[in-house]
Amino acid sequence: MTALTNFLSGWRWPVLALAASALILAAAHAFERFGGLAPCPLCLRQREVYWALIAMTLTGLAIWRVVPKRRFLVALNVLIGLVFVTGVVVAAYHAGVEWKFFPPPAGCSSGGANPLEMGDLDAPISIPLCNDAPFYIAGLSMAGWNGVVSALLAAASFAAAAITFRSYRAK
């Protein structure tokens, strides 16, 4: 068994996917808190995918702990992969809005302040633009990189499901 197969087999991949999601959320919050980059509505939508994955994976691991069936673990890995695919779709849409391929959704076009900060409650709220990427690294915005990372994690999830399935079939 190779090192990669070892990481993707059994309960390890759901735990690693959980840790990756938590790390991605921590990075997003760090960019917001320490980098001063207020999230637009599509940025917040991308975070929702990771929060959902964390809740689903924790629930799945708790159930698997009570009923440790390999087929359940295969299904959990497939579901984790599908959630990451959802993250790819949301990130691709956001990147498409930034590149002006798609129109921004309603509520993404006023620009300005952080909607999560409490200020003067009588002042109008300005929301960061969804089509204005704060920076690009190697030609991709944060949304673009989020899509790349989500795609890699989805591929790893489906590989983990296949590896777990094969080990189930072998027994």
CSV table of N, CA and C in Angstrom, one decimal:
chain,number,residue,atom,x,y,z
A,1,MET,N,0.8,-1.2,0.0
A,1,MET,CA,0.0,0.0,0.0
A,1,MET,C,0.9,1.2,0.0
A,2,THR,N,0.7,2.1,-0.9
A,2,THR,CA,1.5,3.4,-1.0
A,2,THR,C,1.0,4.4,0.0
A,3,ALA,N,1.9,5.4,0.3
A,3,ALA,CA,1.5,6.4,1.3
A,3,ALA,C,0.2,7.1,0.9
A,4,LEU,N,0.0,7.4,-0.4
A,4,LEU,CA,-1.2,8.1,-0.8
A,4,LEU,C,-2.4,7.2,-0.6
A,5,THR,N,-2.3,6.0,-1.0
A,5,THR,CA,-3.4,5.0,-0.7
A,5,THR,C,-3.7,4.9,0.8
A,6,ASN,N,-2.7,5.0,1.6
A,6,ASN,CA,-2.9,4.9,3.0
A,6,ASN,C,-3.6,6.1,3.5
A,7,PHE,N,-3.4,7.3,3.0
A,7,PHE,CA,-4.1,8.5,3.4
A,7,PHE,C,-5.5,8.5,2.9
A,8,LEU,N,-5.8,7.8,1.8
A,8,LEU,CA,-7.1,7.9,1.2
A,8,LEU,C,-8.0,6.7,1.7
A,9,SER,N,-7.5,5.8,2.5
A,9,SER,CA,-8.2,4.6,2.9
A,9,SER,C,-8.8,4.8,4.2
A,10,GLY,N,-9.9,4.0,4.5
A,10,GLY,CA,-10.5,4.0,5.8
A,10,GLY,C,-11.1,5.4,6.2
A,11,TRP,N,-11.0,5.6,7.5
A,11,TRP,CA,-11.5,6.9,8.0
A,11,TRP,C,-10.6,8.1,7.8
A,12,ARG,N,-9.4,7.8,7.3
A,12,ARG,CA,-8.4,8.9,7.2
A,12,ARG,C,-8.8,10.0,6.3
A,13,TRP,N,-9.4,9.7,5.1
A,13,TRP,CA,-9.7,10.7,4.1
A,13,TRP,C,-10.8,11.6,4.7
A,14,PRO,N,-11.9,11.1,5.3
A,14,PRO,CA,-12.9,12.1,5.8
A,14,PRO,C,-12.3,13.0,6.8
A,15,VAL,N,-11.4,12.5,7.7
A,15,VAL,CA,-10.8,13.4,8.7
A,15,VAL,C,-9.9,14.4,8.0
A,16,LEU,N,-9.1,14.0,6.9
A,16,LEU,CA,-8.3,15.0,6.2
A,16,LEU,C,-9.1,16.0,5.4
A,17,ALA,N,-10.3,15.6,4.9
A,17,ALA,CA,-11.2,16.5,4.2
A,17,ALA,C,-11.7,17.5,5.2
A,18,LEU,N,-12.1,17.0,6.4
A,18,LEU,CA,-12.5,17.9,7.4
A,18,LEU,C,-11.5,18.9,7.8
A,19,ALA,N,-10.2,18.5,8.0
A,19,ALA,CA,-9.1,19.4,8.3
A,19,ALA,C,-8.9,20.4,7.2
A,20,ALA,N,-8.9,19.9,6.0
A,20,ALA,CA,-8.7,20.8,4.8
A,20,ALA,C,-9.8,21.9,4.8
A,21,SER,N,-11.0,21.5,5.0
A,21,SER,CA,-12.1,22.5,5.0
A,21,SER,C,-11.9,23.5,6.1
A,22,ALA,N,-11.6,23.0,7.3
A,22,ALA,CA,-11.3,24.0,8.4
A,22,ALA,C,-10.2,24.9,8.1
A,23,LEU,N,-9.1,24.4,7.5
A,23,LEU,CA,-8.0,25.2,7.1
A,23,LEU,C,-8.3,26.2,6.1
A,24,ILE,N,-9.1,25.9,5.1
A,24,ILE,CA,-9.6,26.8,4.1
A,24,ILE,C,-10.4,27.9,4.7
A,25,LEU,N,-11.3,27.5,5.6
A,25,LEU,CA,-12.1,28.6,6.3
A,25,LEU,C,-11.3,29.5,7.2
A,26,ALA,N,-10.3,28.9,7.8
A,26,ALA,CA,-9.4,29.7,8.7
A,26,ALA,C,-8.6,30.7,7.8
A,27,ALA,N,-8.2,30.3,6.6
A,27,ALA,CA,-7.4,31.2,5.7
A,27,ALA,C,-8.4,32.3,5.2
A,28,ALA,N,-9.6,31.9,4.9
A,28,ALA,CA,-10.5,33.0,4.4
A,28,ALA,C,-10.8,34.0,5.5
A,29,HIS,N,-11.0,33.5,6.8
A,29,HIS,CA,-11.2,34.4,7.9
A,29,HIS,C,-9.9,35.3,8.2
A,30,ALA,N,-8.8,34.7,8.0
A,30,ALA,CA,-7.5,35.4,8.2
A,30,ALA,C,-7.4,36.5,7.2
A,31,PHE,N,-7.7,36.2,5.9
A,31,PHE,CA,-7.7,37.3,4.9
A,31,PHE,C,-8.6,38.4,5.2
A,32,GLU,N,-9.8,38.0,5.8
A,32,GLU,CA,-10.8,39.0,6.2
A,32,GLU,C,-10.3,39.8,7.4
A,33,ARG,N,-9.8,39.2,8.4
A,33,ARG,CA,-9.5,39.8,9.7
A,33,ARG,C,-8.2,40.6,9.6
A,34,PHE,N,-7.1,39.9,9.1
A,34,PHE,CA,-5.8,40.5,9.1
A,34,PHE,C,-5.5,41.2,7.8
A,35,GLY,N,-6.1,40.7,6.7
A,35,GLY,CA,-5.8,41.4,5.4
A,35,GLY,C,-6.7,42.5,5.1
A,36,GLY,N,-7.8,42.6,5.9
A,36,GLY,CA,-8.8,43.7,5.6
A,36,GLY,C,-9.6,43.5,4.4
A,37,LEU,N,-9.7,42.2,3.9
A,37,LEU,CA,-10.5,41.9,2.7
A,37,LEU,C,-11.9,41.5,3.1
A,38,ALA,N,-12.8,42.4,2.9
A,38,ALA,CA,-14.2,42.1,3.3
A,38,ALA,C,-14.8,41.2,2.2
A,39,PRO,N,-15.6,40.2,2.7
A,39,PRO,CA,-16.1,39.2,1.7
A,39,PRO,C,-17.3,39.7,1.0
A,40,CYS,N,-17.4,39.4,-0.3
A,40,CYS,CA,-18.6,39.7,-1.0
A,40,CYS,C,-19.6,38.6,-0.8
A,41,PRO,N,-20.9,38.7,-1.2
A,41,PRO,CA,-21.8,37.6,-1.1
A,41,PRO,C,-21.4,36.3,-1.7
A,42,LEU,N,-20.7,36.3,-2.8
A,42,LEU,CA,-20.3,35.1,-3.4
A,42,LEU,C,-19.1,34.4,-2.6
A,43,CYS,N,-18.3,35.3,-2.0
A,43,CYS,CA,-17.2,34.8,-1.1
A,43,CYS,C,-17.9,34.0,0.1
A,44,LEU,N,-18.9,34.6,0.6
A,44,LEU,CA,-19.6,34.0,1.8
A,44,LEU,C,-20.3,32.7,1.3
A,45,ARG,N,-20.8,32.7,0.1
A,45,ARG,CA,-21.4,31.5,-0.5
A,45,ARG,C,-20.4,30.3,-0.6
A,46,GLN,N,-19.2,30.7,-1.0
A,46,GLN,CA,-18.1,29.7,-1.1
A,46,GLN,C,-17.8,29.1,0.3
A,47,ARG,N,-17.8,29.9,1.3
A,47,ARG,CA,-17.6,29.4,2.7
A,47,ARG,C,-18.7,28.5,3.1
A,48,GLU,N,-19.9,28.7,2.7
A,48,GLU,CA,-21.0,27.9,3.2
A,48,GLU,C,-20.8,26.4,2.7
A,49,VAL,N,-20.1,26.2,1.6
A,49,VAL,CA,-19.9,24.9,1.1
A,49,VAL,C,-19.0,24.2,2.1
A,50,TYR,N,-17.9,24.8,2.6
A,50,TYR,CA,-17.0,24.2,3.6
A,50,TYR,C,-17.7,24.0,4.9
A,51,TRP,N,-18.5,24.9,5.4
A,51,TRP,CA,-19.3,24.7,6.6
A,51,TRP,C,-20.2,23.5,6.5
A,52,ALA,N,-20.9,23.4,5.4
A,52,ALA,CA,-21.7,22.2,5.2
A,52,ALA,C,-20.9,20.9,5.2
A,53,LEU,N,-19.8,21.0,4.5
A,53,LEU,CA,-18.9,19.8,4.5
A,53,LEU,C,-18.5,19.4,5.9
A,54,ILE,N,-18.1,20.3,6.7
A,54,ILE,CA,-17.7,20.0,8.1
A,54,ILE,C,-18.8,19.4,8.9
A,55,ALA,N,-20.0,20.0,8.8
A,55,ALA,CA,-21.2,19.4,9.5
A,55,ALA,C,-21.5,18.0,9.0
A,56,MET,N,-21.5,17.8,7.7
A,56,MET,CA,-21.9,16.5,7.1
A,56,MET,C,-20.8,15.5,7.5
A,57,THR,N,-19.5,15.8,7.4
A,57,THR,CA,-18.5,14.9,7.7
A,57,THR,C,-18.4,14.5,9.2
A,58,LEU,N,-18.6,15.5,10.1
A,58,LEU,CA,-18.6,15.2,11.5
A,58,LEU,C,-19.8,14.2,11.8
A,59,THR,N,-21.0,14.5,11.2
A,59,THR,CA,-22.1,13.6,11.4
A,59,THR,C,-21.8,12.2,10.8
A,60,GLY,N,-21.3,12.2,9.6
A,60,GLY,CA,-20.9,10.9,9.0
A,60,GLY,C,-19.9,10.1,9.8
A,61,LEU,N,-18.9,10.7,10.3
A,61,LEU,CA,-17.9,10.0,11.1
A,61,LEU,C,-18.5,9.5,12.5
A,62,ALA,N,-19.4,10.3,13.0
A,62,ALA,CA,-20.1,9.9,14.3
A,62,ALA,C,-20.9,8.6,14.0
A,63,ILE,N,-21.7,8.7,12.9
A,63,ILE,CA,-22.5,7.5,12.5
A,63,ILE,C,-21.6,6.3,12.2
A,64,TRP,N,-20.5,6.5,11.5
A,64,TRP,CA,-19.6,5.4,11.1
A,64,TRP,C,-19.0,4.8,12.4
A,65,ARG,N,-18.8,5.6,13.4
A,65,ARG,CA,-18.2,5.2,14.6
A,65,ARG,C,-19.1,4.2,15.3
A,66,VAL,N,-20.4,4.4,15.2
A,66,VAL,CA,-21.4,3.6,15.8
A,66,VAL,C,-21.7,2.3,15.0
A,67,VAL,N,-21.7,2.5,13.6
A,67,VAL,CA,-22.0,1.4,12.7
A,67,VAL,C,-20.9,1.5,11.7
A,68,PRO,N,-19.7,0.8,12.0
A,68,PRO,CA,-18.6,0.9,11.1
A,68,PRO,C,-18.7,0.0,9.9
A,69,LYS,N,-19.5,0.3,8.9
A,69,LYS,CA,-19.6,-0.4,7.7
A,69,LYS,C,-18.8,0.3,6.6
A,70,ARG,N,-18.1,-0.5,5.8
A,70,ARG,CA,-17.3,0.0,4.7
A,70,ARG,C,-18.1,0.7,3.7
A,71,ARG,N,-19.3,0.2,3.3
A,71,ARG,CA,-20.1,0.8,2.3
A,71,ARG,C,-20.6,2.2,2.7
A,72,PHE,N,-20.8,2.4,4.1
A,72,PHE,CA,-21.2,3.7,4.5
A,72,PHE,C,-20.0,4.6,4.3
A,73,LEU,N,-18.8,4.2,4.6
A,73,LEU,CA,-17.6,5.0,4.4
A,73,LEU,C,-17.4,5.3,2.9
A,74,VAL,N,-17.7,4.4,2.0
A,74,VAL,CA,-17.7,4.7,0.6
A,74,VAL,C,-18.7,5.8,0.2
A,75,ALA,N,-19.9,5.6,0.7
A,75,ALA,CA,-20.9,6.6,0.4
A,75,ALA,C,-20.5,8.0,1.0
A,76,LEU,N,-19.9,8.0,2.2
A,76,LEU,CA,-19.5,9.3,2.8
A,76,LEU,C,-18.4,9.9,2.0
A,77,ASN,N,-17.5,9.2,1.5
A,77,ASN,CA,-16.4,9.7,0.6
A,77,ASN,C,-17.0,10.3,-0.7
A,78,VAL,N,-18.0,9.6,-1.3
A,78,VAL,CA,-18.7,10.1,-2.5
A,78,VAL,C,-19.4,11.4,-2.2
A,79,LEU,N,-20.1,11.5,-1.0
A,79,LEU,CA,-20.8,12.7,-0.7
A,79,LEU,C,-19.8,13.8,-0.4
A,80,ILE,N,-18.7,13.6,0.2
A,80,ILE,CA,-17.7,14.6,0.4
A,80,ILE,C,-17.2,15.1,-1.0
A,81,GLY,N,-17.0,14.2,-1.9
A,81,GLY,CA,-16.6,14.6,-3.2
A,81,GLY,C,-17.6,15.5,-3.9
A,82,LEU,N,-18.9,15.1,-3.7
A,82,LEU,CA,-20.0,15.9,-4.4
A,82,LEU,C,-20.1,17.3,-3.7
A,83,VAL,N,-19.8,17.4,-2.4
A,83,VAL,CA,-19.8,18.7,-1.8
A,83,VAL,C,-18.6,19.5,-2.3
A,84,PHE,N,-17.5,18.9,-2.5
A,84,PHE,CA,-16.3,19.7,-3.1
A,84,PHE,C,-16.6,20.1,-4.5
A,85,VAL,N,-17.4,19.2,-5.3
A,85,VAL,CA,-17.8,19.6,-6.7
A,85,VAL,C,-18.7,20.8,-6.6
A,86,THR,N,-19.6,20.9,-5.6
A,86,THR,CA,-20.4,22.0,-5.4
A,86,THR,C,-19.5,23.3,-5.2
A,87,GLY,N,-18.5,23.1,-4.4
A,87,GLY,CA,-17.5,24.2,-4.2
A,87,GLY,C,-16.8,24.6,-5.5
A,88,VAL,N,-16.5,23.7,-6.4
A,88,VAL,CA,-15.9,24.0,-7.7
A,88,VAL,C,-16.9,24.9,-8.5
A,89,VAL,N,-18.2,24.5,-8.5
A,89,VAL,CA,-19.2,25.2,-9.3
A,89,VAL,C,-19.4,26.6,-8.8
A,90,VAL,N,-19.5,26.8,-7.4
A,90,VAL,CA,-19.6,28.1,-6.9
A,90,VAL,C,-18.4,29.0,-7.1
A,91,ALA,N,-17.2,28.4,-7.0
A,91,ALA,CA,-16.0,29.1,-7.2
A,91,ALA,C,-15.9,29.5,-8.7
A,92,ALA,N,-16.2,28.6,-9.6
A,92,ALA,CA,-16.1,28.9,-11.0
A,92,ALA,C,-17.1,30.0,-11.4
A,93,TYR,N,-18.3,30.0,-10.8
A,93,TYR,CA,-19.2,31.0,-11.1
A,93,TYR,C,-18.7,32.4,-10.6
A,94,HIS,N,-18.1,32.4,-9.4
A,94,HIS,CA,-17.5,33.6,-8.8
A,94,HIS,C,-16.4,34.1,-9.7
A,95,ALA,N,-15.5,33.2,-10.1
A,95,ALA,CA,-14.4,33.6,-11.0
A,95,ALA,C,-15.0,34.1,-12.3
A,96,GLY,N,-16.0,33.5,-12.8
A,96,GLY,CA,-16.6,34.0,-14.1
A,96,GLY,C,-17.2,35.4,-13.9
A,97,VAL,N,-17.8,35.7,-12.8
A,97,VAL,CA,-18.3,37.0,-12.5
A,97,VAL,C,-17.1,38.0,-12.4
A,98,GLU,N,-16.0,37.6,-11.8
A,98,GLU,CA,-14.8,38.5,-11.8
A,98,GLU,C,-14.3,38.7,-13.2
A,99,TRP,N,-14.3,37.7,-14.0
A,99,TRP,CA,-13.8,37.9,-15.4
A,99,TRP,C,-14.8,38.5,-16.3
A,100,LYS,N,-16.0,38.8,-15.8
A,100,LYS,CA,-17.1,39.4,-16.6
A,100,LYS,C,-17.7,38.4,-17.6
A,101,PHE,N,-17.6,37.1,-17.3
A,101,PHE,CA,-18.2,36.1,-18.2
A,101,PHE,C,-19.7,36.0,-17.8
A,102,PHE,N,-20.0,36.2,-16.5
A,102,PHE,CA,-21.4,36.1,-16.0
A,102,PHE,C,-21.7,37.4,-15.3
A,103,PRO,N,-23.0,37.8,-15.4
A,103,PRO,CA,-23.4,39.0,-14.6
A,103,PRO,C,-23.4,38.7,-13.1
A,104,PRO,N,-23.1,39.7,-12.3
A,104,PRO,CA,-23.1,39.4,-10.8
A,104,PRO,C,-24.6,39.3,-10.4
A,105,PRO,N,-24.8,38.5,-9.3
A,105,PRO,CA,-26.1,38.3,-8.8
A,105,PRO,C,-26.6,39.6,-8.1
A,106,ALA,N,-27.8,39.7,-7.9
A,106,ALA,CA,-28.4,40.9,-7.2
A,106,ALA,C,-27.8,41.0,-5.9
A,107,GLY,N,-27.4,42.2,-5.5
A,107,GLY,CA,-26.8,42.4,-4.2
A,107,GLY,C,-25.3,42.4,-4.2
A,108,CYS,N,-24.7,42.2,-5.3
A,108,CYS,CA,-23.2,42.1,-5.4
A,108,CYS,C,-22.7,43.3,-6.2
A,109,SER,N,-23.4,44.4,-6.2
A,109,SER,CA,-22.9,45.4,-7.1
A,109,SER,C,-22.8,46.8,-6.5
A,110,SER,N,-22.9,46.9,-5.2
A,110,SER,CA,-22.9,48.3,-4.6
A,110,SER,C,-21.5,48.8,-4.2
A,111,GLY,N,-20.6,47.8,-3.8
A,111,GLY,CA,-19.2,48.2,-3.5
A,111,GLY,C,-19.1,48.9,-2.1
A,112,GLY,N,-18.0,48.8,-1.5
A,112,GLY,CA,-17.7,49.6,-0.3
A,112,GLY,C,-17.3,48.8,0.9
A,113,ALA,N,-18.0,49.0,2.0
A,113,ALA,CA,-17.6,48.5,3.4
A,113,ALA,C,-17.9,47.0,3.6
A,114,ASN,N,-17.4,46.6,4.7
A,114,ASN,CA,-17.7,45.2,5.2
A,114,ASN,C,-19.1,45.1,5.8
A,115,PRO,N,-19.9,44.2,5.2
A,115,PRO,CA,-21.3,44.1,5.8
A,115,PRO,C,-21.3,43.4,7.1
A,116,LEU,N,-20.2,42.8,7.6
A,116,LEU,CA,-20.2,42.1,8.8
A,116,LEU,C,-19.8,43.0,10.0
A,117,GLU,N,-19.3,44.2,9.7
A,117,GLU,CA,-18.9,45.1,10.8
A,117,GLU,C,-20.1,46.0,11.2
A,118,MET,N,-20.2,46.2,12.5
A,118,MET,CA,-21.2,47.0,13.1
A,118,MET,C,-20.6,48.5,13.1
A,119,GLY,N,-21.3,49.3,12.5
A,119,GLY,CA,-20.9,50.7,12.5
A,119,GLY,C,-22.2,51.6,12.9
A,120,ASP,N,-22.3,52.7,12.2
A,120,ASP,CA,-23.5,53.5,12.4
A,120,ASP,C,-24.7,52.8,11.8
A,121,LEU,N,-25.6,52.4,12.6
A,121,LEU,CA,-26.8,51.6,12.1
A,121,LEU,C,-27.7,52.4,11.1
A,122,ASP,N,-27.6,53.8,11.2
A,122,ASP,CA,-28.4,54.6,10.3
A,122,ASP,C,-27.7,54.8,8.9
A,123,ALA,N,-26.4,54.4,8.8
A,123,ALA,CA,-25.7,54.6,7.5
A,123,ALA,C,-26.1,53.5,6.6
A,124,PRO,N,-26.1,53.8,5.3
A,124,PRO,CA,-26.4,52.8,4.3
A,124,PRO,C,-25.2,51.7,4.3
A,125,ILE,N,-25.6,50.5,4.0
A,125,ILE,CA,-24.6,49.4,4.0
A,125,ILE,C,-24.1,49.3,2.6
A,126,SER,N,-22.8,49.2,2.5
A,126,SER,CA,-22.2,49.0,1.2
A,126,SER,C,-21.6,47.6,1.2
A,127,ILE,N,-21.8,46.8,0.1
A,127,ILE,CA,-21.3,45.5,0.0
A,127,ILE,C,-20.2,45.4,-1.0
A,128,PRO,N,-19.1,44.7,-0.7
A,128,PRO,CA,-18.0,44.6,-1.7
A,128,PRO,C,-18.5,44.0,-3.0
A,129,LEU,N,-17.9,44.5,-4.1
A,129,LEU,CA,-18.3,44.0,-5.4
A,129,LEU,C,-17.9,42.6,-5.6
A,130,CYS,N,-18.7,41.8,-6.2
A,130,CYS,CA,-18.4,40.4,-6.5
A,130,CYS,C,-17.5,40.3,-7.7
A,131,ASN,N,-17.5,41.3,-8.6
A,131,ASN,CA,-16.8,41.2,-9.8
A,131,ASN,C,-15.4,42.0,-9.7
A,132,ASP,N,-15.0,42.3,-8.5
A,132,ASP,CA,-13.8,43.0,-8.3
A,132,ASP,C,-12.8,42.2,-7.4
A,133,ALA,N,-12.0,41.4,-8.0
A,133,ALA,CA,-11.0,40.6,-7.3
A,133,ALA,C,-10.0,41.5,-6.7
A,134,PRO,N,-9.7,41.3,-5.4
A,134,PRO,CA,-8.7,42.1,-4.7
A,134,PRO,C,-7.2,41.9,-5.2
A,135,PHE,N,-6.9,40.7,-5.7
A,135,PHE,CA,-5.6,40.4,-6.3
A,135,PHE,C,-5.6,39.1,-7.1
A,136,TYR,N,-4.6,38.9,-7.9
A,136,TYR,CA,-4.5,37.7,-8.6
A,136,TYR,C,-3.1,37.1,-8.3
A,137,ILE,N,-3.1,35.8,-8.2
A,137,ILE,CA,-1.8,35.0,-8.1
A,137,ILE,C,-1.7,34.0,-9.2
A,138,ALA,N,-0.7,34.1,-10.0
A,138,ALA,CA,-0.5,33.3,-11.2
A,138,ALA,C,-1.8,33.3,-12.1
A,139,GLY,N,-2.4,34.4,-12.2
A,139,GLY,CA,-3.5,34.6,-13.1
A,139,GLY,C,-4.9,34.2,-12.5
A,140,LEU,N,-4.9,33.7,-11.3
A,140,LEU,CA,-6.1,33.3,-10.7
A,140,LEU,C,-6.4,34.2,-9.4
A,141,SER,N,-7.7,34.5,-9.3
A,141,SER,CA,-8.1,35.2,-8.1
A,141,SER,C,-8.3,34.2,-6.9
A,142,MET,N,-8.7,34.7,-5.8
A,142,MET,CA,-8.9,33.8,-4.7
A,142,MET,C,-10.1,32.8,-5.0
A,143,ALA,N,-11.1,33.3,-5.7
A,143,ALA,CA,-12.2,32.4,-6.1
A,143,ALA,C,-11.6,31.3,-7.1
A,144,GLY,N,-10.8,31.7,-8.0
A,144,GLY,CA,-10.2,30.8,-8.9
A,144,GLY,C,-9.4,29.7,-8.2
A,145,TRP,N,-8.5,30.1,-7.3
A,145,TRP,CA,-7.7,29.2,-6.5
A,145,TRP,C,-8.6,28.3,-5.6
A,146,ASN,N,-9.7,28.8,-5.1
A,146,ASN,CA,-10.7,28.0,-4.4
A,146,ASN,C,-11.2,26.9,-5.2
A,147,GLY,N,-11.5,27.2,-6.5
A,147,GLY,CA,-12.0,26.2,-7.4
A,147,GLY,C,-11.0,25.2,-7.7
A,148,VAL,N,-9.7,25.5,-7.9
A,148,VAL,CA,-8.7,24.6,-8.1
A,148,VAL,C,-8.5,23.6,-6.9
A,149,VAL,N,-8.5,24.2,-5.7
A,149,VAL,CA,-8.3,23.4,-4.5
A,149,VAL,C,-9.5,22.5,-4.3
A,150,SER,N,-10.7,23.0,-4.5
A,150,SER,CA,-11.9,22.2,-4.4
A,150,SER,C,-11.9,21.0,-5.4
A,151,ALA,N,-11.5,21.3,-6.6
A,151,ALA,CA,-11.4,20.2,-7.6
A,151,ALA,C,-10.4,19.1,-7.2
A,152,LEU,N,-9.3,19.5,-6.7
A,152,LEU,CA,-8.3,18.5,-6.2
A,152,LEU,C,-8.9,17.7,-5.0
A,153,LEU,N,-9.5,18.4,-4.1
A,153,LEU,CA,-10.1,17.7,-3.0
A,153,LEU,C,-11.3,16.8,-3.4
A,154,ALA,N,-12.0,17.2,-4.4
A,154,ALA,CA,-13.1,16.3,-5.0
A,154,ALA,C,-12.5,15.1,-5.6
A,155,ALA,N,-11.4,15.3,-6.4
A,155,ALA,CA,-10.8,14.1,-7.0
A,155,ALA,C,-10.2,13.2,-5.9
A,156,ALA,N,-9.6,13.7,-4.9
A,156,ALA,CA,-9.1,12.9,-3.8
A,156,ALA,C,-10.3,12.1,-3.1
A,157,SER,N,-11.4,12.8,-3.0
A,157,SER,CA,-12.6,12.2,-2.3
A,157,SER,C,-13.1,11.0,-3.1
A,158,PHE,N,-13.2,11.2,-4.4
A,158,PHE,CA,-13.7,10.1,-5.3
A,158,PHE,C,-12.6,8.9,-5.3
A,159,ALA,N,-11.3,9.3,-5.3
A,159,ALA,CA,-10.3,8.3,-5.3
A,159,ALA,C,-10.4,7.5,-3.9
A,160,ALA,N,-10.7,8.2,-2.8
A,160,ALA,CA,-10.8,7.6,-1.5
A,160,ALA,C,-12.0,6.6,-1.5
A,161,ALA,N,-13.1,7.0,-2.2
A,161,ALA,CA,-14.3,6.2,-2.3
A,161,ALA,C,-13.9,4.9,-3.1
A,162,ALA,N,-13.2,5.1,-4.2
A,162,ALA,CA,-12.8,3.9,-5.0
A,162,ALA,C,-11.8,3.0,-4.2
A,163,ILE,N,-10.9,3.5,-3.5
A,163,ILE,CA,-9.9,2.7,-2.7
A,163,ILE,C,-10.7,2.0,-1.6
A,164,THR,N,-11.6,2.7,-0.9
A,164,THR,CA,-12.3,2.0,0.1
A,164,THR,C,-13.3,1.0,-0.4
A,165,PHE,N,-13.9,1.2,-1.6
A,165,PHE,CA,-14.7,0.2,-2.2
A,165,PHE,C,-13.9,-1.0,-2.6
A,166,ARG,N,-12.7,-0.8,-3.2
A,166,ARG,CA,-11.9,-2.0,-3.5
A,166,ARG,C,-11.5,-2.8,-2.3
A,167,SER,N,-11.2,-2.1,-1.2
A,167,SER,CA,-10.8,-2.8,0.0
A,167,SER,C,-12.0,-3.6,0.6
A,168,TYR,N,-13.2,-3.0,0.4
A,168,TYR,CA,-14.4,-3.7,0.8
A,168,TYR,C,-14.7,-4.9,0.0
A,169,ARG,N,-14.5,-4.8,-1.3
A,169,ARG,CA,-14.7,-5.9,-2.2
A,169,ARG,C,-13.7,-7.0,-2.0
A,170,ALA,N,-12.5,-6.7,-1.6
A,170,ALA,CA,-11.4,-7.7,-1.4
A,170,ALA,C,-11.6,-8.5,-0.2
A,171,LYS,N,-12.4,-8.0,0.7
A,171,LYS,CA,-12.6,-8.8,2.0
A,171,LYS,C,-13.8,-9.7,2.0
